[in-house]
Amino acid sequence: MEKIYVNEDRCIGCHLCEYYCAFAHSGKTDMVKAFAAGQKPSPRLVIEEQDNISFAVSCRHCTDPLCVKSCLTGAMEINEEGKVFVDETRCVGCNTCILVCPYGAILPGDGKVVKKCDLCTSFGKPICAEKCPNLAIVYEERGEV
């Protein structure tokens, strides 16, 4: 299965991946309108920076995900392709998945529902990888995580 991978040596911490992710999931067709006054859509990945090293943190879509195992309501699911996703209608915001994720890749949502990378399944290809100017984020098939 193709997944998102990060090449830390190429990431300059520009945060464009965060902006494109937030825009893609905002439901807007214009980026300016998506970030217009009073609106601040949230990305489903974050850039971590420390000691001049930057890298994107996003869901690794683990083969044996702890978030799925620990979800109290069954909202965290893994589909037949191996993609881990959250069923927003079933998430109660207990944040157990956030606590058990070894990668820190699940984020608190704006409401009670958590947010995580969905590989942009509704767009065909992850926009963070598509728009990264330095190819620090790539979407490709490698060994299992």
Short mmCIF file of C-alpha atoms in Angstrom, two decimals:
data_model
loop_
_atom_site.label_atom_id
_atom_site.label_comp_id
_atom_site.label_asym_id
_atom_site.label_seq_id
_atom_site.Cartn_x
_atom_site.Cartn_y
_atom_site.Cartn_z
CA MET A 1 0.00 0.00 0.00
CA GLU A 2 1.23 3.48 -0.79
CA LYS A 3 1.79 5.65 2.27
CA ILE A 4 3.16 9.07 3.11
CA TYR A 5 6.85 9.15 3.97
CA VAL A 6 8.93 12.09 5.11
CA ASN A 7 12.49 12.85 4.03
CA GLU A 8 13.66 14.92 7.01
CA ASP A 9 16.80 16.04 5.20
CA ARG A 10 14.65 17.80 2.60
CA CYS A 11 12.10 19.48 4.89
CA ILE A 12 12.75 23.19 5.42
CA GLY A 13 9.79 23.70 7.76
CA CYS A 14 7.84 25.90 5.34
CA HIS A 15 4.50 24.52 6.63
CA LEU A 16 2.99 24.50 3.12
CA CYS A 17 1.87 20.91 3.71
CA GLU A 18 -0.16 22.06 6.71
CA TYR A 19 -1.82 24.85 4.72
CA TYR A 20 -2.63 22.65 1.73
CA CYS A 21 -3.96 19.89 4.01
CA ALA A 22 -6.18 22.32 5.91
CA PHE A 23 -7.40 23.85 2.67
CA ALA A 24 -8.12 20.47 1.07
CA HIS A 25 -10.25 19.45 4.03
CA SER A 26 -11.95 22.83 4.46
CA GLY A 27 -14.59 22.15 1.84
CA LYS A 28 -13.79 25.47 0.11
CA THR A 29 -12.76 25.84 -3.51
CA ASP A 30 -10.63 28.95 -2.94
CA MET A 31 -7.69 29.01 -0.51
CA VAL A 32 -8.17 32.68 0.35
CA LYS A 33 -11.80 32.05 1.28
CA ALA A 34 -10.79 28.97 3.29
CA PHE A 35 -8.53 31.11 5.47
CA ALA A 36 -10.70 34.24 5.45
CA ALA A 37 -11.18 36.19 8.65
CA GLY A 38 -12.72 34.14 11.37
CA GLN A 39 -12.02 30.82 9.68
CA LYS A 40 -9.02 28.66 10.41
CA PRO A 41 -9.29 25.14 9.04
CA SER A 42 -7.08 22.60 10.79
CA PRO A 43 -4.52 20.41 9.04
CA ARG A 44 -4.34 16.67 9.61
CA LEU A 45 -0.57 16.70 9.93
CA VAL A 46 1.84 18.99 11.77
CA ILE A 47 5.40 20.13 11.27
CA GLU A 48 7.67 19.46 14.22
CA GLU A 49 10.78 21.60 14.53
CA GLN A 50 13.70 21.33 16.90
CA ASP A 51 17.44 21.98 16.67
CA ASN A 52 17.26 23.05 13.00
CA ILE A 53 15.48 19.84 12.04
CA SER A 54 11.95 19.94 10.62
CA PHE A 55 9.67 17.13 9.61
CA ALA A 56 6.02 16.45 9.01
CA VAL A 57 4.17 14.20 11.43
CA SER A 58 1.23 12.35 9.96
CA CYS A 59 -0.50 9.00 10.34
CA ARG A 60 1.66 6.04 9.31
CA HIS A 61 -1.37 3.82 8.68
CA CYS A 62 0.21 1.07 10.78
CA THR A 63 -0.51 -2.54 9.88
CA ASP A 64 -1.52 -3.29 13.48
CA PRO A 65 -2.72 0.13 14.69
CA LEU A 66 -3.03 0.75 18.42
CA CYS A 67 -5.56 3.51 17.76
CA VAL A 68 -7.95 1.00 16.20
CA LYS A 69 -7.41 -1.51 19.01
CA SER A 70 -7.99 1.04 21.74
CA CYS A 71 -10.92 2.97 20.28
CA LEU A 72 -13.79 2.71 22.73
CA THR A 73 -16.55 3.23 20.17
CA GLY A 74 -15.03 1.55 17.12
CA ALA A 75 -14.70 4.90 15.37
CA MET A 76 -11.09 4.18 14.40
CA GLU A 77 -11.11 1.64 11.63
CA ILE A 78 -8.77 0.06 9.15
CA ASN A 79 -10.15 -0.72 5.71
CA GLU A 80 -9.33 -3.58 3.36
CA GLU A 81 -6.59 -1.49 1.72
CA GLY A 82 -4.89 -0.93 5.10
CA LYS A 83 -5.87 2.72 5.43
CA VAL A 84 -6.68 3.79 8.98
CA PHE A 85 -9.52 6.27 9.23
CA VAL A 86 -11.88 7.75 11.76
CA ASP A 87 -15.64 7.40 11.41
CA GLU A 88 -16.59 10.89 12.53
CA THR A 89 -20.15 9.84 13.29
CA ARG A 90 -18.92 7.38 15.93
CA CYS A 91 -16.06 9.37 17.52
CA VAL A 92 -16.98 10.69 20.97
CA GLY A 93 -13.76 12.64 21.48
CA CYS A 94 -12.35 10.55 24.33
CA ASN A 95 -8.86 11.06 22.82
CA THR A 96 -7.72 7.53 23.69
CA CYS A 97 -6.36 7.20 20.14
CA ILE A 98 -4.29 10.34 20.64
CA LEU A 99 -2.77 8.89 23.79
CA VAL A 100 -1.87 5.50 22.31
CA CYS A 101 -0.53 6.60 18.91
CA PRO A 102 3.24 6.01 19.10
CA TYR A 103 3.85 8.67 16.43
CA GLY A 104 1.73 11.51 17.81
CA ALA A 105 -0.10 11.56 14.51
CA ILE A 106 -3.69 11.92 15.73
CA LEU A 107 -4.75 15.45 16.56
CA PRO A 108 -7.56 16.94 18.62
CA GLY A 109 -10.30 18.22 16.36
CA ASP A 110 -12.10 21.53 16.35
CA GLY A 111 -15.06 19.84 17.95
CA LYS A 112 -15.13 16.54 19.71
CA VAL A 113 -13.97 14.47 16.70
CA VAL A 114 -10.23 13.79 16.35
CA LYS A 115 -8.38 14.49 13.11
CA LYS A 116 -5.86 12.34 11.35
CA CYS A 117 -4.44 11.92 7.89
CA ASP A 118 -6.91 10.17 5.60
CA LEU A 119 -4.45 10.08 2.68
CA CYS A 120 -6.85 12.47 0.96
CA THR A 121 -8.92 9.51 -0.14
CA SER A 122 -11.59 11.80 -1.50
CA PHE A 123 -9.02 13.67 -3.64
CA GLY A 124 -7.15 10.69 -5.02
CA LYS A 125 -3.65 11.57 -3.80
CA PRO A 126 -2.38 13.23 -0.60
CA ILE A 127 -2.19 16.94 -1.28
CA CYS A 128 0.71 17.40 1.17
CA ALA A 129 2.91 15.12 -0.95
CA GLU A 130 1.66 16.60 -4.19
CA LYS A 131 2.38 20.21 -3.14
CA CYS A 132 5.63 19.78 -1.16
CA PRO A 133 8.14 21.93 -3.09
CA ASN A 134 11.20 20.01 -1.87
CA LEU A 135 9.81 16.46 -2.12
CA ALA A 136 10.23 16.17 1.63
CA ILE A 137 6.86 14.41 1.70
CA VAL A 138 6.38 11.59 -0.75
CA TYR A 139 3.55 9.17 -1.37
CA GLU A 140 4.90 5.80 -2.38
CA GLU A 141 5.01 2.12 -1.54
CA ARG A 142 7.74 0.87 0.77
CA GLY A 143 8.01 -1.82 3.44
CA GLU A 144 5.39 -2.18 6.14
CA VAL A 145 5.35 -0.03 9.32
#
